[in-house]
mmCIF file of N, CA and C and ligand atoms in Angstrom:
data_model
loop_
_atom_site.group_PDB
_atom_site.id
_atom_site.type_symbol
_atom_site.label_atom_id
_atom_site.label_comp_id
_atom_site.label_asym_id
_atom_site.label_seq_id
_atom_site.Cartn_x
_atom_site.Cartn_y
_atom_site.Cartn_z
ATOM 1 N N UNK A 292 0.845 -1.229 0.000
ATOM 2 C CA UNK A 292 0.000 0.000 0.000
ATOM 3 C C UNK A 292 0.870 1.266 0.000
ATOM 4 N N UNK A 293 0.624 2.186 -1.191
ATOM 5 C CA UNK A 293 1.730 3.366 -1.106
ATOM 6 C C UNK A 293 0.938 4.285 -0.098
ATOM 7 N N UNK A 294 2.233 4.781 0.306
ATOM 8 C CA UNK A 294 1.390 6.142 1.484
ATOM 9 C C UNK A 294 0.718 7.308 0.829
ATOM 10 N N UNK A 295 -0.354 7.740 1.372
ATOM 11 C CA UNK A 295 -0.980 8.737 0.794
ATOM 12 C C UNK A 295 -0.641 10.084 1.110
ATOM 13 N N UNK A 296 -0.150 10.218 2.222
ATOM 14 C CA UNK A 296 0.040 11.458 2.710
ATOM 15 C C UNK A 296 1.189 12.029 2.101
ATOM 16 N N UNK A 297 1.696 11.127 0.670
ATOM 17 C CA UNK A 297 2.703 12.175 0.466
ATOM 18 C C UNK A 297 2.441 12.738 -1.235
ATOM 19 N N UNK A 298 1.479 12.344 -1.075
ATOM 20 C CA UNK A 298 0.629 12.827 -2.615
ATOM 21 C C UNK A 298 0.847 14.213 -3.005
ATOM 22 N N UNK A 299 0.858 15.135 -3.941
ATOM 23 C CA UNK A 299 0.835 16.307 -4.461
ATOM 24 C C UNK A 299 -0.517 17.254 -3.862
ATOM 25 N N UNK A 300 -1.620 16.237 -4.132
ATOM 26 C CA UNK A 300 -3.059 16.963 -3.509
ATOM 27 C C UNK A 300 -2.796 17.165 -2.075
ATOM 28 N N UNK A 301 -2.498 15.911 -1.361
ATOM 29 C CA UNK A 301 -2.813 16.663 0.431
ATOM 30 C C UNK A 301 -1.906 17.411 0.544
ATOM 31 N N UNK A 302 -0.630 17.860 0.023
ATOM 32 C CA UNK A 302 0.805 18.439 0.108
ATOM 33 C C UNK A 302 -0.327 20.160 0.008
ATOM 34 N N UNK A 303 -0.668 19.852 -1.221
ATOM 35 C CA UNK A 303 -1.293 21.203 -2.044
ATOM 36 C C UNK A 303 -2.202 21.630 -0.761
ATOM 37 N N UNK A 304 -2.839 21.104 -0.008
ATOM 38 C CA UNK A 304 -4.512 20.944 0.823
ATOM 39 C C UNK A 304 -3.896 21.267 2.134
ATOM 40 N N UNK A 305 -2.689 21.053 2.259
ATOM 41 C CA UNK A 305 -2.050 21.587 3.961
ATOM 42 C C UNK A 305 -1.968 22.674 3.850
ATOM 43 N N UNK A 306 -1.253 23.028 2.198
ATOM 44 C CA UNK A 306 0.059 24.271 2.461
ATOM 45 C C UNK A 306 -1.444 25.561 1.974
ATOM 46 N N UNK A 307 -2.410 25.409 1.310
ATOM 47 C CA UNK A 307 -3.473 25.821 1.512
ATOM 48 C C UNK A 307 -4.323 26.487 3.191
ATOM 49 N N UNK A 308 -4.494 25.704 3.891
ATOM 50 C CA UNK A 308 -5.160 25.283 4.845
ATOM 51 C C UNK A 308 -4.259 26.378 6.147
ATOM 52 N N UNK A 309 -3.040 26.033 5.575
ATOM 53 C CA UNK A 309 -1.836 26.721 6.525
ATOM 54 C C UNK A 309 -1.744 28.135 6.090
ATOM 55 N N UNK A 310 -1.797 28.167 5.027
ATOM 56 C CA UNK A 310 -1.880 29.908 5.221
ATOM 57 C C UNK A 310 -3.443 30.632 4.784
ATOM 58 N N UNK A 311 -4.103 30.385 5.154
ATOM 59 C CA UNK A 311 -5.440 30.714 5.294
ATOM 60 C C UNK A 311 -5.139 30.836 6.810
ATOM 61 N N UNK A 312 -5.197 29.978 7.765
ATOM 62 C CA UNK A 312 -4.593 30.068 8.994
ATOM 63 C C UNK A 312 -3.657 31.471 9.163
ATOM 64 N N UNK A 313 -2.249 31.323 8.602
ATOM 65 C CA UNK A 313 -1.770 32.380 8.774
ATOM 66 C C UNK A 313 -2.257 33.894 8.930
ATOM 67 N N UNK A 314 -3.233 33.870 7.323
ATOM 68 C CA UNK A 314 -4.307 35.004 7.108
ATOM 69 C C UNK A 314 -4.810 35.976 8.118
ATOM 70 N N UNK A 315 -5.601 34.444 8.271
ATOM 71 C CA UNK A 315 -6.285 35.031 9.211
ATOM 72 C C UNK A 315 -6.272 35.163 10.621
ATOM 73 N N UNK A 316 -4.329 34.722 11.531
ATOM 74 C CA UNK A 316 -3.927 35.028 12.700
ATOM 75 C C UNK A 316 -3.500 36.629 12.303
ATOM 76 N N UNK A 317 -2.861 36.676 11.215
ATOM 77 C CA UNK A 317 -1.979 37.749 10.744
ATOM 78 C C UNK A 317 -3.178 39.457 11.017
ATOM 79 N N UNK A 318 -4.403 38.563 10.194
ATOM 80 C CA UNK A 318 -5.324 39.559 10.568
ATOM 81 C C UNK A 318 -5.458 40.388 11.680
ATOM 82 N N UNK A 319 -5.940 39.152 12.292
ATOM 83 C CA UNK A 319 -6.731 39.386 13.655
ATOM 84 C C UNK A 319 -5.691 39.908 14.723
ATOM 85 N N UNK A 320 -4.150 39.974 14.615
ATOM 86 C CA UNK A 320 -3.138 40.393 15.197
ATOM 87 C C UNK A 320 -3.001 41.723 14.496
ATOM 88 N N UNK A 321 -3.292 41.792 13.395
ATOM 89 C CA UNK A 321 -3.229 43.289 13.054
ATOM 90 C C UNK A 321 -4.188 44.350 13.540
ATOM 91 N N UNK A 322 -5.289 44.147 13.385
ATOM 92 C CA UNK A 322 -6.249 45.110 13.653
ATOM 93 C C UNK A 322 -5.970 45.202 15.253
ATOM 94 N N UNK A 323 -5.783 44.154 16.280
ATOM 95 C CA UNK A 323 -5.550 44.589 17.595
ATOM 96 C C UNK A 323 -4.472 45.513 17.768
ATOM 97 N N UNK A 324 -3.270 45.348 17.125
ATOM 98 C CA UNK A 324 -1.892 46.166 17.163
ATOM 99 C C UNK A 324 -2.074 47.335 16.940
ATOM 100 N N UNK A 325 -2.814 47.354 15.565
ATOM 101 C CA UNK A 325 -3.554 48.844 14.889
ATOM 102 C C UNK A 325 -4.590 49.761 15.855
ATOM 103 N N UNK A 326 -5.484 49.112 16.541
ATOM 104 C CA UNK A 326 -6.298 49.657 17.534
ATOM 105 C C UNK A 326 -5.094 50.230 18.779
ATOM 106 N N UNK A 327 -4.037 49.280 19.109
ATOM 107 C CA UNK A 327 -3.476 49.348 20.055
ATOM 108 C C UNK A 327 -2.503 50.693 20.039
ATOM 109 N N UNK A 328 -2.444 51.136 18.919
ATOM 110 C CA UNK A 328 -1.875 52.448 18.001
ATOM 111 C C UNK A 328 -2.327 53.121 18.132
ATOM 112 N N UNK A 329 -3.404 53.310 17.624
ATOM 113 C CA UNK A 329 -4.652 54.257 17.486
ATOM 114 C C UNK A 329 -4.860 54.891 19.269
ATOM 115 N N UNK A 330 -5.683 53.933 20.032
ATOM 116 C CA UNK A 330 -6.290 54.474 21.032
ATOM 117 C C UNK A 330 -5.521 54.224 22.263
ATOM 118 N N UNK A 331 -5.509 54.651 23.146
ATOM 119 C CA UNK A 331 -4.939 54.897 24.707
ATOM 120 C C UNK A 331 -4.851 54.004 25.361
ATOM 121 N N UNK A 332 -4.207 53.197 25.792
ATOM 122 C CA UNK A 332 -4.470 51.928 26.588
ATOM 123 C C UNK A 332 -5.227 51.932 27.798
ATOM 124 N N UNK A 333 -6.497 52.010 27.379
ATOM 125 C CA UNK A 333 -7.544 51.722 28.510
ATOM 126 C C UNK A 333 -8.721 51.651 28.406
ATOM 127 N N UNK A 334 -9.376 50.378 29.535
ATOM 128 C CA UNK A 334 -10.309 49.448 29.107
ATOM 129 C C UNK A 334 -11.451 51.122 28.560
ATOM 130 N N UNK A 335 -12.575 50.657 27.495
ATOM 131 C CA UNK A 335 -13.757 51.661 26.898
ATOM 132 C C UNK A 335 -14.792 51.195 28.348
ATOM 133 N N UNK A 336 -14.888 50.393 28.720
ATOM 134 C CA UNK A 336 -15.851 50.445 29.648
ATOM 135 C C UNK A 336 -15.516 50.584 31.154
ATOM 136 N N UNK A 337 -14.776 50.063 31.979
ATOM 137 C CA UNK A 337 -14.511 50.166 32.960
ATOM 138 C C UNK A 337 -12.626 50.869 33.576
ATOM 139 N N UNK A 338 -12.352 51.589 32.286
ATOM 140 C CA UNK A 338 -11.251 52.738 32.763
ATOM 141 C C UNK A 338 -10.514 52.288 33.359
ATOM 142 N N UNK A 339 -9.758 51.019 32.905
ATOM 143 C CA UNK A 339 -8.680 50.691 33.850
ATOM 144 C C UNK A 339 -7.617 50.525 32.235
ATOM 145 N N UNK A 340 -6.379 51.179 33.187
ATOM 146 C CA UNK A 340 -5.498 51.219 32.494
ATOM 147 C C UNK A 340 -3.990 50.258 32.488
ATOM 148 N N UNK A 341 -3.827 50.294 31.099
ATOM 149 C CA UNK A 341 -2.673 48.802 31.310
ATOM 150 C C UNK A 341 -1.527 49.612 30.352
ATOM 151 N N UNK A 342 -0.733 48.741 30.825
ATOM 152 C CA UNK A 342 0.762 48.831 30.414
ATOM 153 C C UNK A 342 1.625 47.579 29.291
ATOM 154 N N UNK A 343 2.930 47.358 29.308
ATOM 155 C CA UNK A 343 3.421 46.779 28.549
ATOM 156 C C UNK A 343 3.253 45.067 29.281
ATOM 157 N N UNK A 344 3.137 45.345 30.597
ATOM 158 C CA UNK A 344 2.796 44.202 32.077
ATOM 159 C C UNK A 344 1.173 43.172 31.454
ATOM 160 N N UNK A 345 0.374 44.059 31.246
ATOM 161 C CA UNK A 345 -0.613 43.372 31.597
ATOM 162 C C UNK A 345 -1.465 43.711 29.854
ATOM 163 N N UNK A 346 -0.477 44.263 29.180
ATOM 164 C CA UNK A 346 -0.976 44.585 27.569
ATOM 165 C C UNK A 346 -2.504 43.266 27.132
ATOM 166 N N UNK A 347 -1.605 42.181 27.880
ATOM 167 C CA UNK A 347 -2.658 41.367 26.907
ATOM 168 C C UNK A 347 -3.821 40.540 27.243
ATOM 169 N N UNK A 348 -4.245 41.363 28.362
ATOM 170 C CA UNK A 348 -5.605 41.341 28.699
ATOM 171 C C UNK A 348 -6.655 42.531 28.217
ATOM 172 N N UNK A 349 -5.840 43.544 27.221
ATOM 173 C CA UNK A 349 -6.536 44.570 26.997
ATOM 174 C C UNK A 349 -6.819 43.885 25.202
ATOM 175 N N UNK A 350 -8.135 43.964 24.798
ATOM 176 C CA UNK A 350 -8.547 43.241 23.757
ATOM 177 C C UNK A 350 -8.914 44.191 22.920
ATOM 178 N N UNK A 351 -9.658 43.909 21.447
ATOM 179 C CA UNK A 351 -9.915 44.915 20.751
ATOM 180 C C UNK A 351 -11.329 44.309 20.060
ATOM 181 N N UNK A 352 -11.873 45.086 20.319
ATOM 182 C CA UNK A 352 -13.673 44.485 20.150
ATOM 183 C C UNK A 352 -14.184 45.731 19.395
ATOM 184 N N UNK A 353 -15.051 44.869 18.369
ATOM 185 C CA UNK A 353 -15.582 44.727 16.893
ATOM 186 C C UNK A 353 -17.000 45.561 17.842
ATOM 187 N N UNK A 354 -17.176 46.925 17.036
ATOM 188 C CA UNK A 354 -18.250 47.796 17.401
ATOM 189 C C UNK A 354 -19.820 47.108 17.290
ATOM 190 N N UNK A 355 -19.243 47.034 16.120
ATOM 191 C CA UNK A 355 -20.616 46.558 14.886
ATOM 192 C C UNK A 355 -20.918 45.201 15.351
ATOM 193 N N UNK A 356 -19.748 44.397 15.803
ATOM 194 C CA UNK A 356 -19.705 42.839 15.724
ATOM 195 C C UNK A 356 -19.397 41.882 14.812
ATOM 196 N N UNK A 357 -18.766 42.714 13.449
ATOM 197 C CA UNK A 357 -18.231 42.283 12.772
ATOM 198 C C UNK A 357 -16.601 42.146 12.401
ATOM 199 N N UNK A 358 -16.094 41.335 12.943
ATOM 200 C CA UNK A 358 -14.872 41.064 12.903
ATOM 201 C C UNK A 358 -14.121 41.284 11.356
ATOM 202 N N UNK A 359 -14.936 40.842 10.908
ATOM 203 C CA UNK A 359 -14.055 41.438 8.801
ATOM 204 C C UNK A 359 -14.499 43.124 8.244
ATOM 205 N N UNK A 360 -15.109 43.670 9.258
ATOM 206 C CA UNK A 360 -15.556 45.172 9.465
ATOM 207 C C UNK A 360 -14.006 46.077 10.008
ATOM 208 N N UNK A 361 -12.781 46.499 9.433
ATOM 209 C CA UNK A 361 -11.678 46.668 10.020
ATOM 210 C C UNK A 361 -10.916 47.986 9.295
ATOM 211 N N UNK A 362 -12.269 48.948 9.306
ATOM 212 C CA UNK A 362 -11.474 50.117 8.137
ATOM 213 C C UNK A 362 -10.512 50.887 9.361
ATOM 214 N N UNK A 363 -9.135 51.176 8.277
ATOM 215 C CA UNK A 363 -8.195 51.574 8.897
ATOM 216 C C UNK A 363 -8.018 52.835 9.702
ATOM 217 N N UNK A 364 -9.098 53.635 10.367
ATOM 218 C CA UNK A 364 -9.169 54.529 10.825
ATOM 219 C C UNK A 364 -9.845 54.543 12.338
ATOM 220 N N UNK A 365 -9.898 52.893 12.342
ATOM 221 C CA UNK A 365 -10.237 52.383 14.139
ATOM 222 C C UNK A 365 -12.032 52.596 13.982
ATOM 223 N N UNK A 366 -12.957 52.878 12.996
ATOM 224 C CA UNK A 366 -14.068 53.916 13.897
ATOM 225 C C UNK A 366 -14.604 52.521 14.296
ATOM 226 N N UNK A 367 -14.380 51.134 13.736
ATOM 227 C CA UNK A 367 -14.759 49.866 14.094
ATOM 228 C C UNK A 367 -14.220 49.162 15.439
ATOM 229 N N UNK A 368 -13.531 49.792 16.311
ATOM 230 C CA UNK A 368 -12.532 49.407 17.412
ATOM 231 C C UNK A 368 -12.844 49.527 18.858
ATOM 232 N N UNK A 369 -12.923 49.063 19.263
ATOM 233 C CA UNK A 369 -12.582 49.784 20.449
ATOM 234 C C UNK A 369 -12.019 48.657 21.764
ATOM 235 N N UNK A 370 -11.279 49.191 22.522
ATOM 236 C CA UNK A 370 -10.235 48.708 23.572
ATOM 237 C C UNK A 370 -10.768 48.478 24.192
ATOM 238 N N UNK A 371 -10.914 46.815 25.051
ATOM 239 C CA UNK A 371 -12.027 46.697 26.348
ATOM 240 C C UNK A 371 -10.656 45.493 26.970
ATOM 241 N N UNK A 372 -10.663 45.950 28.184
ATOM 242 C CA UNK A 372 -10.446 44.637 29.121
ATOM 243 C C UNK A 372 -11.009 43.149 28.735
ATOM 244 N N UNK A 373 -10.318 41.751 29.287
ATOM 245 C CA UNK A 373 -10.730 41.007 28.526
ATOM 246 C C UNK A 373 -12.209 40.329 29.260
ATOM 247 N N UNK A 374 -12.107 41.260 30.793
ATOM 248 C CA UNK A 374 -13.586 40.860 31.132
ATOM 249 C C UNK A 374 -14.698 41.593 31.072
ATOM 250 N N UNK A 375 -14.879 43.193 31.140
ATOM 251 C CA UNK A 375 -15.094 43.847 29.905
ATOM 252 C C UNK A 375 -15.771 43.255 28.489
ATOM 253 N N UNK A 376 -14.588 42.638 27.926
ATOM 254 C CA UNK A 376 -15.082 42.536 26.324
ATOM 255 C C UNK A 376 -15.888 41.028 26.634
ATOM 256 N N UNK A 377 -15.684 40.053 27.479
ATOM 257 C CA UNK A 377 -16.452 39.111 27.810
ATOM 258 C C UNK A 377 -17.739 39.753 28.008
ATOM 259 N N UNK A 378 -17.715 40.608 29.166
ATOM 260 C CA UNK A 378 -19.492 41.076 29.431
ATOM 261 C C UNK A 378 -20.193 41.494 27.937
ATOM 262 N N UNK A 379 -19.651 42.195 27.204
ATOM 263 C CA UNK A 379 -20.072 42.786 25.929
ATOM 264 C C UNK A 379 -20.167 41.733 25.068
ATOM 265 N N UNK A 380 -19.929 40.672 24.938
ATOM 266 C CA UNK A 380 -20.296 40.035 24.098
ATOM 267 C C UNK A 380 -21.515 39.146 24.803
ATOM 268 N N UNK A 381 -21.266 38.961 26.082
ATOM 269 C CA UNK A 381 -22.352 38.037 26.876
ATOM 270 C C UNK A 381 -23.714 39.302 26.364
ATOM 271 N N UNK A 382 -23.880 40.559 26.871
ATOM 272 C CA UNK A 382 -24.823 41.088 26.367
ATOM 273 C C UNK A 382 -25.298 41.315 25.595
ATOM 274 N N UNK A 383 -24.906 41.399 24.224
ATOM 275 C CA UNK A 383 -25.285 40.816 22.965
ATOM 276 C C UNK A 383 -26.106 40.166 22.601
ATOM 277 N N UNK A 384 -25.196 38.439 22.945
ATOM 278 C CA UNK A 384 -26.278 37.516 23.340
ATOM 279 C C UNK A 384 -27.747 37.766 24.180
ATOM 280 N N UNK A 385 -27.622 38.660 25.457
ATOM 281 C CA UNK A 385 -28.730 38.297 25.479
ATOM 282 C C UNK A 385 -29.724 38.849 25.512
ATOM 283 N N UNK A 386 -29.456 40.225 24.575
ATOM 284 C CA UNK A 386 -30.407 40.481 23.990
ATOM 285 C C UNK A 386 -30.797 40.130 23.335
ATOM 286 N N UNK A 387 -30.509 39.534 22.186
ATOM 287 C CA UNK A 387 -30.915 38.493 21.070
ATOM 288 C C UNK A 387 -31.672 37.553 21.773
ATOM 289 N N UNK A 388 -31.642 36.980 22.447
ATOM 290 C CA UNK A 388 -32.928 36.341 23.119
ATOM 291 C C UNK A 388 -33.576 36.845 23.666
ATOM 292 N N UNK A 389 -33.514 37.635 24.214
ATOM 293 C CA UNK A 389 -35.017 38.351 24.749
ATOM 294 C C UNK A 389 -35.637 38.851 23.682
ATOM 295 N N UNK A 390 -35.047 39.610 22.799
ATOM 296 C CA UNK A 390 -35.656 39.825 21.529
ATOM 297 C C UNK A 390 -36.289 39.155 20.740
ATOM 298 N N UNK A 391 -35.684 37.415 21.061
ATOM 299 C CA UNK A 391 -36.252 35.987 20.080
ATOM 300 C C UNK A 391 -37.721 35.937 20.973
ATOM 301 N N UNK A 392 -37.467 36.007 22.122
ATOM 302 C CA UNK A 392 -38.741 35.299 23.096
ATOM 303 C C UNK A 392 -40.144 36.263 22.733
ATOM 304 N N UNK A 393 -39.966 37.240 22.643
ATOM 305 C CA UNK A 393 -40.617 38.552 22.526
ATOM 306 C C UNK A 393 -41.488 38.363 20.996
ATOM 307 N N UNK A 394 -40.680 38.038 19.869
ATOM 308 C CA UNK A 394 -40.930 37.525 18.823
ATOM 309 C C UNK A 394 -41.742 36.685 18.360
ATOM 310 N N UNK A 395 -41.253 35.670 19.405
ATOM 311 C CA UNK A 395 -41.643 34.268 19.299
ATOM 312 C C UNK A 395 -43.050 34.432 19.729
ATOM 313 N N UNK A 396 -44.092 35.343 20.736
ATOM 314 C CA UNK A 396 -45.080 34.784 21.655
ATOM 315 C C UNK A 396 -45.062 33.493 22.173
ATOM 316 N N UNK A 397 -44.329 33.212 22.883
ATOM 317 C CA UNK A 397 -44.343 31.925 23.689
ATOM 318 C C UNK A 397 -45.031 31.279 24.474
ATOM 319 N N UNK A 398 -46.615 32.596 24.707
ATOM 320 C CA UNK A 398 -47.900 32.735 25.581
ATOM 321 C C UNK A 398 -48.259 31.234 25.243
ATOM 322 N N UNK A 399 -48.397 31.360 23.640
ATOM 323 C CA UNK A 399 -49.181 30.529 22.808
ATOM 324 C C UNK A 399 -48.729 29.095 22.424
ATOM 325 N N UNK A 400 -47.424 28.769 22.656
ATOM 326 C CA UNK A 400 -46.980 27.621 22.256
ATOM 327 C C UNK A 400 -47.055 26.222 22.924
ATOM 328 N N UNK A 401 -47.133 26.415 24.112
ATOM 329 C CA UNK A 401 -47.359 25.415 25.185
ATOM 330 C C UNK A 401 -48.830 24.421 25.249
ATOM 331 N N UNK A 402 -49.714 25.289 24.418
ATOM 332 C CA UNK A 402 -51.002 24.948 24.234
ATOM 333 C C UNK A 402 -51.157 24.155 23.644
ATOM 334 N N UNK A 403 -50.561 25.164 22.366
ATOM 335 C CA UNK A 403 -50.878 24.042 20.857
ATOM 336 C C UNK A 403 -49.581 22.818 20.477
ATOM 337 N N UNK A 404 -48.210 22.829 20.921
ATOM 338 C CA UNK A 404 -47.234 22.339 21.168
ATOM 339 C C UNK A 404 -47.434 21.076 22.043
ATOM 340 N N UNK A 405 -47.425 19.414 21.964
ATOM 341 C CA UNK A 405 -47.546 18.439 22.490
ATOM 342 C C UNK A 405 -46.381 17.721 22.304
ATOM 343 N N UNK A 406 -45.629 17.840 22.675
ATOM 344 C CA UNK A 406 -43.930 16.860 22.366
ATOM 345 C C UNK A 406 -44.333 15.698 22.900
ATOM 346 N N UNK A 407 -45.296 14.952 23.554
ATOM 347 C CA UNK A 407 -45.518 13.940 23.773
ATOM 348 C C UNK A 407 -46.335 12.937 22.773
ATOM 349 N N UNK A 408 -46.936 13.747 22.339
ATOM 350 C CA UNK A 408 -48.419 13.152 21.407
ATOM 351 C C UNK A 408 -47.778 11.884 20.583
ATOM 352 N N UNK A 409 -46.393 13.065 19.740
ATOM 353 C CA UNK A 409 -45.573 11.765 18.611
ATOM 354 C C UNK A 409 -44.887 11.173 19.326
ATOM 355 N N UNK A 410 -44.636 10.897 20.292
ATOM 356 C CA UNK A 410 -43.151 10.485 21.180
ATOM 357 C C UNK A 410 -44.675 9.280 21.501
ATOM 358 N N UNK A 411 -45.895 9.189 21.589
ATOM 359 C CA UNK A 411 -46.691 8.006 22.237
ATOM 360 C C UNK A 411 -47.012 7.385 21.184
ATOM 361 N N UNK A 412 -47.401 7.997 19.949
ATOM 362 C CA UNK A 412 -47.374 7.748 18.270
ATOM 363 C C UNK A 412 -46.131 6.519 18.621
ATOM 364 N N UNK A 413 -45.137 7.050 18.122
ATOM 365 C CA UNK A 413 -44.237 6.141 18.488
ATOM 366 C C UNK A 413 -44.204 5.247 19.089
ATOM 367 N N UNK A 414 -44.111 4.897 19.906
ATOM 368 C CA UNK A 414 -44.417 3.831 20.903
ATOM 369 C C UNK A 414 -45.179 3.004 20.911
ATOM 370 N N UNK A 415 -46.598 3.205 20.493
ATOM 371 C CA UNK A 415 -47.409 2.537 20.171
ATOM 372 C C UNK A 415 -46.735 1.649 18.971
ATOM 373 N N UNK A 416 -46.773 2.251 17.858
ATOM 374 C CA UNK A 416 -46.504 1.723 16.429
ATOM 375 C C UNK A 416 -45.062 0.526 16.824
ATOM 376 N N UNK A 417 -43.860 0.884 17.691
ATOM 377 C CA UNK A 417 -43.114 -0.090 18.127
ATOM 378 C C UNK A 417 -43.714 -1.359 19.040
ATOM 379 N N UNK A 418 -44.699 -1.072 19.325
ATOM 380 C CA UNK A 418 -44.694 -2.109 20.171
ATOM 381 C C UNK A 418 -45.777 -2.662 19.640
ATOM 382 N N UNK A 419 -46.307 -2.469 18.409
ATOM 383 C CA UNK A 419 -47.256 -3.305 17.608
ATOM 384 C C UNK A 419 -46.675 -3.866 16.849
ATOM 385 N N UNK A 420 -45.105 -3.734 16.354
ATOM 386 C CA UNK A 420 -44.503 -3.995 15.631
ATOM 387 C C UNK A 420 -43.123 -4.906 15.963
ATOM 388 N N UNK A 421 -43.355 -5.419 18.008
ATOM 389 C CA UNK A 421 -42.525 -5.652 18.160
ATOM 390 C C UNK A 421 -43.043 -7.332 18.888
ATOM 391 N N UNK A 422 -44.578 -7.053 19.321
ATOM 392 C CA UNK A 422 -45.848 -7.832 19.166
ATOM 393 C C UNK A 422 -45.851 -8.867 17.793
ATOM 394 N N UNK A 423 -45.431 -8.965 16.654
ATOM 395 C CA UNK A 423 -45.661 -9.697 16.143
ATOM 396 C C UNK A 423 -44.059 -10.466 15.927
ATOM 397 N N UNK A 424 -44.891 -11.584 15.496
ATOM 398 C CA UNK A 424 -43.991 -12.802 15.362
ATOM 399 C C UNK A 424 -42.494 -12.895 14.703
HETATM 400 ZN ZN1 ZN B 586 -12.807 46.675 31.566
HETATM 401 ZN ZN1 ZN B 587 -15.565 41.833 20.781
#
């Protein structure tokens, strides 16, 4: 059996794979460096300020929430602590669900909604089917 892994295609499919990778570390290290240029070292929400010591807990969070959103003039940026930029993204989230629930009327679903009905469907039909010979 010849080895495969040394084929032209997976050779081609790593060295692919690997700098797409690169890309997109290269990126995402840029725009933080670039923000880190741009604005003052200190957290946007809770005003604590860092140094060369503790640089890399200070993060760089996507306004909009779009991370490929990165025009070179920062207005997409901004500097948050990394617990900070944790809360801000946790809130995000959950507004988006309260917003889903709100959407949803959920008053109404419990009523007409029976997750049991097919789950006994089921059951039945197995055990008529498990009943015979
Ligand atoms: Zn903070
Ligand atoms: Zn962020």
């Amino acid at each position: 059996m010849p080895a495969k892994r040394s084929t032209p295609d997976a050779g081609r499919l790593d060295r692919i794979v690997a700098e797409a990778r690169r890309t997109a570390a290269g990126r995402e290290k840029g725009y933080r460096e670039q923000a880190l240029k741009l604005y003052p070292w200190v957290c946007g929400r809770c005003a604590r300020e860092f140094s060369h010591a503790n640089l890399q807990l200070l993060e760089a969070h996507h306004r909009d929430g779009n991370h490929d959103n990165n025009p070179p003039d920062g207005s997409n940026w901004e500097l948050l602590c990394t617990y900070c930029h944790e809360a801000e993204h946790r809130k995000v989230l959950d507004n988006a669900g309260r917003g889903g629930d709100q959407a949803g009327g959920g008053k109404d679903s419990p009523a007409t909604y029976r997750p049991f009905e097919k789950l006994g469907a089921l059951l039945t039909r197995k055990s008529d089917e498990s009943d015979k010979p």
